[in-house]
Tab-separated table of N, CA and C in Angstrom:
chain	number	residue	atom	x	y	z
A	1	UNK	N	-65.972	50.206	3.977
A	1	UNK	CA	-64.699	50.915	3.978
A	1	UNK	C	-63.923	50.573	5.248
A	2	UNK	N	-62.782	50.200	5.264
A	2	UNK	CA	-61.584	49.905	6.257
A	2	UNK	C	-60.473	51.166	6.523
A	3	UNK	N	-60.969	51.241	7.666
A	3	UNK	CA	-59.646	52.350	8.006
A	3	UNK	C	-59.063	52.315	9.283
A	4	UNK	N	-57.909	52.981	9.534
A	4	UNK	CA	-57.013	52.396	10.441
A	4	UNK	C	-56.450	53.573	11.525
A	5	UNK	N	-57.098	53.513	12.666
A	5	UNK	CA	-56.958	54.599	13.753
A	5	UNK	C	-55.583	54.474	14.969
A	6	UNK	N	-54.373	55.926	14.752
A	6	UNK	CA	-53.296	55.462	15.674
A	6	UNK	C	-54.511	54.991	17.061
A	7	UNK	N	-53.423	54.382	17.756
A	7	UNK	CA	-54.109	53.906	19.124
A	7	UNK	C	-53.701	54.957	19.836
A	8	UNK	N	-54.141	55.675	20.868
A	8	UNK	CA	-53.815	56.450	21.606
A	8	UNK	C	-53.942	55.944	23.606
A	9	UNK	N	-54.096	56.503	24.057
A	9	UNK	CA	-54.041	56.154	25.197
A	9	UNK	C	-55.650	55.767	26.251
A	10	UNK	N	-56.082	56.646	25.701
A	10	UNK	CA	-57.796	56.277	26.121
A	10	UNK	C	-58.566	55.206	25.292
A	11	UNK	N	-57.548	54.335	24.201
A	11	UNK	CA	-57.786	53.351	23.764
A	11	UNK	C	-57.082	52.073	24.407
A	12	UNK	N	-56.451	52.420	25.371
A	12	UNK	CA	-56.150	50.978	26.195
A	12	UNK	C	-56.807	49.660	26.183
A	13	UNK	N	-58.067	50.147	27.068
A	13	UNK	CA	-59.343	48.952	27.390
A	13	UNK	C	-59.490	48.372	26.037
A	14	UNK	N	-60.230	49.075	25.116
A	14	UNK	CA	-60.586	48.600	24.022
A	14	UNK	C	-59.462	47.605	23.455
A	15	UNK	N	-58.183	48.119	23.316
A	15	UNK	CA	-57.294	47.107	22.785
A	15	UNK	C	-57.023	45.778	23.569
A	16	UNK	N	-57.055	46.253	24.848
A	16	UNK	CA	-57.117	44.962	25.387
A	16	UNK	C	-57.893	43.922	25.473
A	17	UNK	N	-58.814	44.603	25.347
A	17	UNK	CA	-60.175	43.417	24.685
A	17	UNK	C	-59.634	42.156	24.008
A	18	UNK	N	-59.389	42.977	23.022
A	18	UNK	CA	-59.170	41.872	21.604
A	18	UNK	C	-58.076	41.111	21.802
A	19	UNK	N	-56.842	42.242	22.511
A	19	UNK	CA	-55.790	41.436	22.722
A	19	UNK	C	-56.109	40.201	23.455
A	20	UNK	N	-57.139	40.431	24.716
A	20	UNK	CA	-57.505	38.940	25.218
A	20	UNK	C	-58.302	38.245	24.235
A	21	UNK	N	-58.761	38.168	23.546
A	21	UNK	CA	-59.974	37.351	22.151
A	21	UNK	C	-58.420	37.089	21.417
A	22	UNK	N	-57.185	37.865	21.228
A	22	UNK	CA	-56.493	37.209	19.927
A	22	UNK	C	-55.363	35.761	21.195
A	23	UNK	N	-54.982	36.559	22.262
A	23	UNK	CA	-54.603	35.523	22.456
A	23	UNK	C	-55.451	33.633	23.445
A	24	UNK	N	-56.535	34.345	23.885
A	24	UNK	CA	-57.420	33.014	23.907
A	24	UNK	C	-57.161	31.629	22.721
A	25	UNK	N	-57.332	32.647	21.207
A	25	UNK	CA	-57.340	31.320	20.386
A	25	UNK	C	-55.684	30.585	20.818
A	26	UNK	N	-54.890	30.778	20.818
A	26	UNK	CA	-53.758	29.469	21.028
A	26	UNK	C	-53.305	29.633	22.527
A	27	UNK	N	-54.217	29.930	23.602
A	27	UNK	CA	-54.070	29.646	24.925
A	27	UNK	C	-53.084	30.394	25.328
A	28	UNK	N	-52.650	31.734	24.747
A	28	UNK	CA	-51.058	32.331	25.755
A	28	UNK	C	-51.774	32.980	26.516
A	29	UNK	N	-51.191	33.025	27.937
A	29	UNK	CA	-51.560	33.717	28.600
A	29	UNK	C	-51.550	35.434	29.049
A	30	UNK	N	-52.738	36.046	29.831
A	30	UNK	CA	-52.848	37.465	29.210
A	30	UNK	C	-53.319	38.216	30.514
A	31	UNK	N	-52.157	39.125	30.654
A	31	UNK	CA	-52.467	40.014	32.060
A	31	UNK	C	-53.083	41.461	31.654
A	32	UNK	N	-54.225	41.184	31.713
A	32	UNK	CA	-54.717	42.874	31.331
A	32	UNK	C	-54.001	43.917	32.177
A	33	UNK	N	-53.348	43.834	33.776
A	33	UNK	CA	-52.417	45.120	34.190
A	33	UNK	C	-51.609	45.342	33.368
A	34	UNK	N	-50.927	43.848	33.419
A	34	UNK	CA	-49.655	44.686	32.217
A	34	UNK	C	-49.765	44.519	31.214
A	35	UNK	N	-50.757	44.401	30.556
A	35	UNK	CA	-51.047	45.089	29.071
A	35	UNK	C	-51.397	46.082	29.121
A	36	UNK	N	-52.010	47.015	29.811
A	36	UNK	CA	-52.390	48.309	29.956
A	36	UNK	C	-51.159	48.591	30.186
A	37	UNK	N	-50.568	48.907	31.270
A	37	UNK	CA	-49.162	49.363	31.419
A	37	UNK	C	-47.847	49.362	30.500
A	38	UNK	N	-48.224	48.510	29.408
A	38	UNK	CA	-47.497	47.982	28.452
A	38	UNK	C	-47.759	48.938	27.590
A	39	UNK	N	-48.923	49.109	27.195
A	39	UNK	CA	-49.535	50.073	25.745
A	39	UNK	C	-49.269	51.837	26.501
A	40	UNK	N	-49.447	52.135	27.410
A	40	UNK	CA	-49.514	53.064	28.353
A	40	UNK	C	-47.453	53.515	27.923
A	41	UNK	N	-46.514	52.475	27.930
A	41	UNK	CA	-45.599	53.001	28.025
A	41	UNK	C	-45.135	53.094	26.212
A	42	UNK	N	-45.898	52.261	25.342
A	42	UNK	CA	-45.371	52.124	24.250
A	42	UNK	C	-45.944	53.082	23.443
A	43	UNK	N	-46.852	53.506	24.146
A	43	UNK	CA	-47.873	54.900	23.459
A	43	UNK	C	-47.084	55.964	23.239
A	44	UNK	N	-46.453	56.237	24.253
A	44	UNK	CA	-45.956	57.306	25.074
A	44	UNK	C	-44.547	57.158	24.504
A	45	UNK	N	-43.674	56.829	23.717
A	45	UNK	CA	-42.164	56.459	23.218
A	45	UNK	C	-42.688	55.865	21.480
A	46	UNK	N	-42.929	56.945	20.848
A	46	UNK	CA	-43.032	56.585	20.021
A	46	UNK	C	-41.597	55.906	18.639
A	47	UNK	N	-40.618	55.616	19.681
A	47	UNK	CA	-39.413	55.095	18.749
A	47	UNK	C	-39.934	53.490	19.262
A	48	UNK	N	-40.509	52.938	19.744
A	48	UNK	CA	-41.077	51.769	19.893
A	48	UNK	C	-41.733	50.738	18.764
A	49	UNK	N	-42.488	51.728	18.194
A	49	UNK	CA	-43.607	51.584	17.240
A	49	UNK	C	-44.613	51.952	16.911
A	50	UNK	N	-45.570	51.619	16.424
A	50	UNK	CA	-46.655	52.331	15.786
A	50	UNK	C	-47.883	50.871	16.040
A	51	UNK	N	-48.994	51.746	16.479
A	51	UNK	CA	-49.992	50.326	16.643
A	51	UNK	C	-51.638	51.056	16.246
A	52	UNK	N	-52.380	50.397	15.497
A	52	UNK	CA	-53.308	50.984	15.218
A	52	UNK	C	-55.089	49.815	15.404
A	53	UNK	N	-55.928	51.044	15.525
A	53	UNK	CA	-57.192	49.857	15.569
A	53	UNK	C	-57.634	49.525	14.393
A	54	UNK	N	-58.221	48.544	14.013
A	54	UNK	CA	-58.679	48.176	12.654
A	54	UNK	C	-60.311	48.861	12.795
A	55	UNK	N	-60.831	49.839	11.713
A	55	UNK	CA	-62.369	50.126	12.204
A	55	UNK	C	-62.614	49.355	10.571
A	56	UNK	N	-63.810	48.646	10.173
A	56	UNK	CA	-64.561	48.507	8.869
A	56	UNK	C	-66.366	48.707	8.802
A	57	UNK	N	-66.117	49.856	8.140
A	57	UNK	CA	-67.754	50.160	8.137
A	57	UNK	C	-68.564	50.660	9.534
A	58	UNK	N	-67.295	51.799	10.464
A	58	UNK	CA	-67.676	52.195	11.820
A	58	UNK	C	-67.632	51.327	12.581
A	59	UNK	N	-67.092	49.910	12.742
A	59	UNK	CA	-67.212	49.090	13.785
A	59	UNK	C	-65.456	48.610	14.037
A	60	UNK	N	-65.294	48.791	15.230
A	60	UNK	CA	-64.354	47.899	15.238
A	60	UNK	C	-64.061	46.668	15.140
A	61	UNK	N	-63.502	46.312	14.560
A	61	UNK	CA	-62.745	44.343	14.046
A	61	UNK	C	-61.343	44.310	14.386
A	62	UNK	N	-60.490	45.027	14.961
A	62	UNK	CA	-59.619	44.660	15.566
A	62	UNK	C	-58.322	45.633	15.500
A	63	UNK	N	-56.880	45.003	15.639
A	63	UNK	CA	-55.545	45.915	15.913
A	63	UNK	C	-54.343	45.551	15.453
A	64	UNK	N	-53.547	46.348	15.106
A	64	UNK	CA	-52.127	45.689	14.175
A	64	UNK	C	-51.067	46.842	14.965
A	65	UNK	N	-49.954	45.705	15.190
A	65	UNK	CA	-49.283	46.555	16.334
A	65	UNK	C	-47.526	46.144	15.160
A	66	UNK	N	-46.443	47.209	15.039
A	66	UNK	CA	-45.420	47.230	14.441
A	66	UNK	C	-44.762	48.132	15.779
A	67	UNK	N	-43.350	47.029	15.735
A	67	UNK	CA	-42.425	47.309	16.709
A	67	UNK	C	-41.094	47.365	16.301
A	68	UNK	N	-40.310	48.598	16.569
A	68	UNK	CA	-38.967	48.584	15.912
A	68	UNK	C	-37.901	48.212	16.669
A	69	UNK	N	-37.016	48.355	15.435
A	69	UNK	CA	-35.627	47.134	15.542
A	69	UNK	C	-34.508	48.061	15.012
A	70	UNK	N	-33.099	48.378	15.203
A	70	UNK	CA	-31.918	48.825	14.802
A	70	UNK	C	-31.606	47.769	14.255
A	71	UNK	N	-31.028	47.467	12.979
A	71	UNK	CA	-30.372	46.264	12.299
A	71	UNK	C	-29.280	46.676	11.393
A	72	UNK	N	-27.901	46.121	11.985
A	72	UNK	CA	-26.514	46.500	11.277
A	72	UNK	C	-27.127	46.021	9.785
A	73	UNK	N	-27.341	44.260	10.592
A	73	UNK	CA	-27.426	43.531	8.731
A	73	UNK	C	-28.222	44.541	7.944
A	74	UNK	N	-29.626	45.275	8.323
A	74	UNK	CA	-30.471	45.423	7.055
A	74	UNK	C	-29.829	47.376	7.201
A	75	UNK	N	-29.370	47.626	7.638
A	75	UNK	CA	-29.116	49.103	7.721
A	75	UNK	C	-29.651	50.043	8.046
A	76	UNK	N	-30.462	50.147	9.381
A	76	UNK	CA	-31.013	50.550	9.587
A	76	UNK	C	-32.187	50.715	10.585
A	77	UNK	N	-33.487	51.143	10.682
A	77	UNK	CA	-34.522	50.591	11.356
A	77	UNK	C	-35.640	49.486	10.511
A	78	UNK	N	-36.205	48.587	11.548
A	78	UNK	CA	-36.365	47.412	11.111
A	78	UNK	C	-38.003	47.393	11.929
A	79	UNK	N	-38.647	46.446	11.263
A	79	UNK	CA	-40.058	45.959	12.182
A	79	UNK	C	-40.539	44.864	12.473
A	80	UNK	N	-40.696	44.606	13.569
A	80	UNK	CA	-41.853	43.318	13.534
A	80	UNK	C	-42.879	43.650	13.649
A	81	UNK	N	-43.933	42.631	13.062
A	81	UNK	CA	-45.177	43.099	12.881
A	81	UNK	C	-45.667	41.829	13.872
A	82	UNK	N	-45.539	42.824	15.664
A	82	UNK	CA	-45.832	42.188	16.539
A	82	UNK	C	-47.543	41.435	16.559
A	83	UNK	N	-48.188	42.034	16.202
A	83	UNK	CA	-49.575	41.436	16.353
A	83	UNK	C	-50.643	41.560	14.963
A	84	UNK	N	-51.298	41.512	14.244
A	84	UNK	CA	-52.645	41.496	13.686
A	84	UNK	C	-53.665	40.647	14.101
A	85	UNK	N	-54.963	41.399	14.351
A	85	UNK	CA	-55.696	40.357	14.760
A	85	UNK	C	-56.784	40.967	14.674
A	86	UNK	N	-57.863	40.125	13.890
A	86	UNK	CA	-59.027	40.625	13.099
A	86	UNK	C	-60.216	39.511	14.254
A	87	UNK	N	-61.233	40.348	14.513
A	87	UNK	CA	-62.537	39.198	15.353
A	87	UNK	C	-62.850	38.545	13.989
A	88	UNK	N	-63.649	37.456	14.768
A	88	UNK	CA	-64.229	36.235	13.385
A	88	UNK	C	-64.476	36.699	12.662
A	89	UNK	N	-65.940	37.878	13.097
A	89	UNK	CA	-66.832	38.192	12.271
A	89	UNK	C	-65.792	38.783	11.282
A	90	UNK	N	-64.743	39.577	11.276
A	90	UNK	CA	-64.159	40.392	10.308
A	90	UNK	C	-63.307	39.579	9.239
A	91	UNK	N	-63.359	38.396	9.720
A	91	UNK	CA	-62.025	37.679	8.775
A	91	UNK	C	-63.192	37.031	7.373
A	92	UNK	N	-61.835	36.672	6.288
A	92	UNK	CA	-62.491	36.332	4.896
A	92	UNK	C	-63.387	37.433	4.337
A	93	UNK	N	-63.133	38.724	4.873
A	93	UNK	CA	-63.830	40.088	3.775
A	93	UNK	C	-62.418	40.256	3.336
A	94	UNK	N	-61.606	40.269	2.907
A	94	UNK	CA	-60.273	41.184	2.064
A	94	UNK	C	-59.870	42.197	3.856
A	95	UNK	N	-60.412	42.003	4.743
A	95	UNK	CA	-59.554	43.503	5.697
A	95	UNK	C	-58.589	43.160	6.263
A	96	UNK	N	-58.008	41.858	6.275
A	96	UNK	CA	-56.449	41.099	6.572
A	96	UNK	C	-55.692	41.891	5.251
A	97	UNK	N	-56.273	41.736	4.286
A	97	UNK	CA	-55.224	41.903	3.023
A	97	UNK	C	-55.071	43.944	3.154
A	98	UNK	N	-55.785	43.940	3.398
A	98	UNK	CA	-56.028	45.924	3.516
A	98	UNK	C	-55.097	46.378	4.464
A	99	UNK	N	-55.055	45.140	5.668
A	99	UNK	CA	-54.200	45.642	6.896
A	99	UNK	C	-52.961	45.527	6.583
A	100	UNK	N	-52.767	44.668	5.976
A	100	UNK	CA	-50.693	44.569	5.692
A	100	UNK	C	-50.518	45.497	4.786
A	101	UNK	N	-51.558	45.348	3.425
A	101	UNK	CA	-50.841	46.428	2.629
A	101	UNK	C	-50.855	48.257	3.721
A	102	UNK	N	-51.949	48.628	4.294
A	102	UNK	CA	-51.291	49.416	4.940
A	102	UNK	C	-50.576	49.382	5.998
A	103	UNK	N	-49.219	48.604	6.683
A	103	UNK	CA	-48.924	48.259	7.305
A	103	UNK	C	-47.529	48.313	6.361
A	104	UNK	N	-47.548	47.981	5.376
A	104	UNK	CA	-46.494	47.797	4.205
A	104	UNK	C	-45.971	49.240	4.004
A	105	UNK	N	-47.266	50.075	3.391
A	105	UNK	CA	-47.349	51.535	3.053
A	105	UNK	C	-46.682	52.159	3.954
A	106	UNK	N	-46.980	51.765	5.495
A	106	UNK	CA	-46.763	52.931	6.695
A	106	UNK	C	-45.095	52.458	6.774
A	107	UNK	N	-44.646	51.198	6.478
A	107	UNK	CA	-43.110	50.853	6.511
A	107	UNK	C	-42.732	51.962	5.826
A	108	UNK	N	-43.160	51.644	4.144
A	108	UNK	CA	-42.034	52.596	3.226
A	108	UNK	C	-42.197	53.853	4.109
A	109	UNK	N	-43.484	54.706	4.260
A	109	UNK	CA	-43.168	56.323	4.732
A	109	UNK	C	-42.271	56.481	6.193
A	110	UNK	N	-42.147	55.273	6.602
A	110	UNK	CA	-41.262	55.365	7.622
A	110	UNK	C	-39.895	54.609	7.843
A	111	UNK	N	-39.759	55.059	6.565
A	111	UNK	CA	-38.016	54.183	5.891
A	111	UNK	C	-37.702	52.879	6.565
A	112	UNK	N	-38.626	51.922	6.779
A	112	UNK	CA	-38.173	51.011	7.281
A	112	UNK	C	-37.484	50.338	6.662
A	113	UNK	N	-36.754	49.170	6.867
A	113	UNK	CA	-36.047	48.528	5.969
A	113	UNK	C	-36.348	47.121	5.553
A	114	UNK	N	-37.245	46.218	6.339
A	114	UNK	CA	-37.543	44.954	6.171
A	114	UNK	C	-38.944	45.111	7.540
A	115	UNK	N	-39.844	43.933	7.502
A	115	UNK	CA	-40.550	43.365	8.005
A	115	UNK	C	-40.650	42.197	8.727
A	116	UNK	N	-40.443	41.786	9.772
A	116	UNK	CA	-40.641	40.414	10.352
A	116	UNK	C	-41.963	40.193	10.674
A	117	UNK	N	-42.009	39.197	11.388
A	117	UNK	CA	-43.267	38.320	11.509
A	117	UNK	C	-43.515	37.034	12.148
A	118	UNK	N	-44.141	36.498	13.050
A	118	UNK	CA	-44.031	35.404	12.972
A	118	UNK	C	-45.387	34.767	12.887
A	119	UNK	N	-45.942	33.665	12.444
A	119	UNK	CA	-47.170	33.079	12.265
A	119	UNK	C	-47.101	31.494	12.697
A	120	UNK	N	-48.186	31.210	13.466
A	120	UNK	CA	-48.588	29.448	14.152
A	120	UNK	C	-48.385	28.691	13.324
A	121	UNK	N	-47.842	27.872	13.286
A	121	UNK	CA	-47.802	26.769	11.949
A	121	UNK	C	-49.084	25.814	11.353
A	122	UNK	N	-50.256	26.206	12.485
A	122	UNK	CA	-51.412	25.930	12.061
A	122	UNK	C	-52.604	26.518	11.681
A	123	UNK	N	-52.016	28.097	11.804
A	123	UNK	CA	-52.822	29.421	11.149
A	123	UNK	C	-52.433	29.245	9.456
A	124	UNK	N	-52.690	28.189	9.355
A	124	UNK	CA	-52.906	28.436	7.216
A	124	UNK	C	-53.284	29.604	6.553
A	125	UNK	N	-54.426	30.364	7.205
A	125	UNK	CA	-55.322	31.063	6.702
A	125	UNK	C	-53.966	32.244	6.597
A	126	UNK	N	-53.363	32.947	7.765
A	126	UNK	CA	-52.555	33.948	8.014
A	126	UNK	C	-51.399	33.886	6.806
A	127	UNK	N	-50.573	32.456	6.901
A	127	UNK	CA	-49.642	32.459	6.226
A	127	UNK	C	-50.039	32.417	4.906
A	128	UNK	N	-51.369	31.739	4.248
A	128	UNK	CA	-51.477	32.521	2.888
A	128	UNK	C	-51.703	33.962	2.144
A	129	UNK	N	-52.572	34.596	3.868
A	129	UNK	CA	-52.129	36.056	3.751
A	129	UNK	C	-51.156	36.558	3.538
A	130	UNK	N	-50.073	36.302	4.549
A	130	UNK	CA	-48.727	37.119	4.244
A	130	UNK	C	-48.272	36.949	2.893
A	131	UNK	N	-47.937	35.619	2.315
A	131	UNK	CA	-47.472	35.229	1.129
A	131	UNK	C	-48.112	35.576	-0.276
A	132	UNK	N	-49.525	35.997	0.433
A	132	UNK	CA	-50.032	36.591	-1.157
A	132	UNK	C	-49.524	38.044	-1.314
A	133	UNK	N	-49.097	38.644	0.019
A	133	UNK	CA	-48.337	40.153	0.100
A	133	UNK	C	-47.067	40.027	0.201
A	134	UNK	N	-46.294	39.854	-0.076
A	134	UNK	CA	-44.710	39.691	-0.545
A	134	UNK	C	-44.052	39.338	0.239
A	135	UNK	N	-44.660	38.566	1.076
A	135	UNK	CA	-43.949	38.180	2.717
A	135	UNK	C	-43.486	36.807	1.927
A	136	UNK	N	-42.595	36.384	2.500
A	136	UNK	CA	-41.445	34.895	2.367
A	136	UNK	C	-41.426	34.520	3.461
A	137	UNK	N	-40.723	32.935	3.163
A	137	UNK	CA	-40.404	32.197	4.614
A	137	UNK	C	-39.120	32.592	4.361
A	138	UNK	N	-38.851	33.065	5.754
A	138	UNK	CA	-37.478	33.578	5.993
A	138	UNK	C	-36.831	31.691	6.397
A	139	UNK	N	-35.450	31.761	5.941
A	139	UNK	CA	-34.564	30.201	5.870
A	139	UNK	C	-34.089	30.502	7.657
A	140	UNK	N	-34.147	31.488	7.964
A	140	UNK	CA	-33.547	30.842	9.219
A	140	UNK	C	-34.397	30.865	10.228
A	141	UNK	N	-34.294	30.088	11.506
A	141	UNK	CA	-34.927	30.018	12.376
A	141	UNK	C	-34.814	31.065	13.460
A	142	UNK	N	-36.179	31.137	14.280
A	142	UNK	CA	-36.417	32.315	15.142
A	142	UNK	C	-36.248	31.331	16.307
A	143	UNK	N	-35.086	31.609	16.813
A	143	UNK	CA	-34.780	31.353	18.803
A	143	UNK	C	-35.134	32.523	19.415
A	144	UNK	N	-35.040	31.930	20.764
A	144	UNK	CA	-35.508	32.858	21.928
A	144	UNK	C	-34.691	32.546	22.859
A	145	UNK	N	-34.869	33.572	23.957
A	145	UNK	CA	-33.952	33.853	25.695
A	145	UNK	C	-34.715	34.075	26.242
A	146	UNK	N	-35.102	33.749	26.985
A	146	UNK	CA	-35.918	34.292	28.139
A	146	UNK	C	-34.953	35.066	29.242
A	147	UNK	N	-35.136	36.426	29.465
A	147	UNK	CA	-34.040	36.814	30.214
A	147	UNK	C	-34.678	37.104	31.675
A	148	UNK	N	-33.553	36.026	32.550
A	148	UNK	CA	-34.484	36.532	33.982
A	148	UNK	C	-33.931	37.701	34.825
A	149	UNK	N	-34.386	38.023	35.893
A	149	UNK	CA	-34.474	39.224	36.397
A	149	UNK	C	-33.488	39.350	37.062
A	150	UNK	N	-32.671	40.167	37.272
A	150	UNK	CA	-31.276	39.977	38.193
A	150	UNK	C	-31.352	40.107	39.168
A	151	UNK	N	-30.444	39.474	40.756
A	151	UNK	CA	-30.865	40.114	41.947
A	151	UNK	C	-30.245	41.381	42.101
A	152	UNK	N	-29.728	42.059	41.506
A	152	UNK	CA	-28.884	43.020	42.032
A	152	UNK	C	-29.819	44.319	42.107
């Protein structure tokens, strides 16, 4: 059985764990201060998002983190589905497919309006996940800013 625990605040460490195990596999780099300090403030403001641990069969296998968005275009509030990330041992049982659909579920009860996402172009495994759950390739491309710090 798979079930899915809010993260709270005395769950920091633990999340950060994994968060270092999810981002090891494609080398980004990972400051456990400010990831603690990070979850510490996003805990705490819940118009941020919603982030939960993955438990299957009493053990933990990992965390799925949804972060909101105001969007004129979609009308409303919006999500990215900043992180999923299952340990080895947990992947290829169905608990990827368990996690979006509740991840999907927790959208509708929380009127969201759309889902983003983004996935490695060499994570196959992920993107046939999403796509077997009603996820699409969105046609346009995702840019970025890096915004630096002002002196003022």
């Amino acid at each position: 059985m798979t079930y899915f625990k809010p993260i709270l605040s005395a769950d920091c460490e633990q999340i950060c764990l994994l968060m270092e195990e999810f981002y090891q596999i494609d080398g980004y780099p990972f400051n456990r201060e400010v990831s603690h300090k990070l979850f510490h403030e996003f805990i705490l403001d819940e118009k941020l998002g919603k982030a939960w641990l993955i438990y299957h069969q009493e053990e933990l296998v990992g965390y799925v983190i949804l972060t909101f968005v105001f969007s004129f275009e979609y009308q409303g509030k919006i999500a990215f589905l900043d992180e999923l990330y299952l340990k080895a041992s947990a992947r290829g049982k169905g608990i990827g497919k368990e996690t979006v659909r509740f991840v999907q579920g927790e959208a509708a009860k929380l009127s969201l309006k759309i889902i983003y996402l983004e996935v490695e172009t060499h994570n196959q495994a992920a993107q046939k996940l999403y796509i077997a759950n009603d996820f699409s390739i969105h046609p346009r491309k995702i840019m970025k800013h890096i915004v630096k710090p002002s002196n003022t």
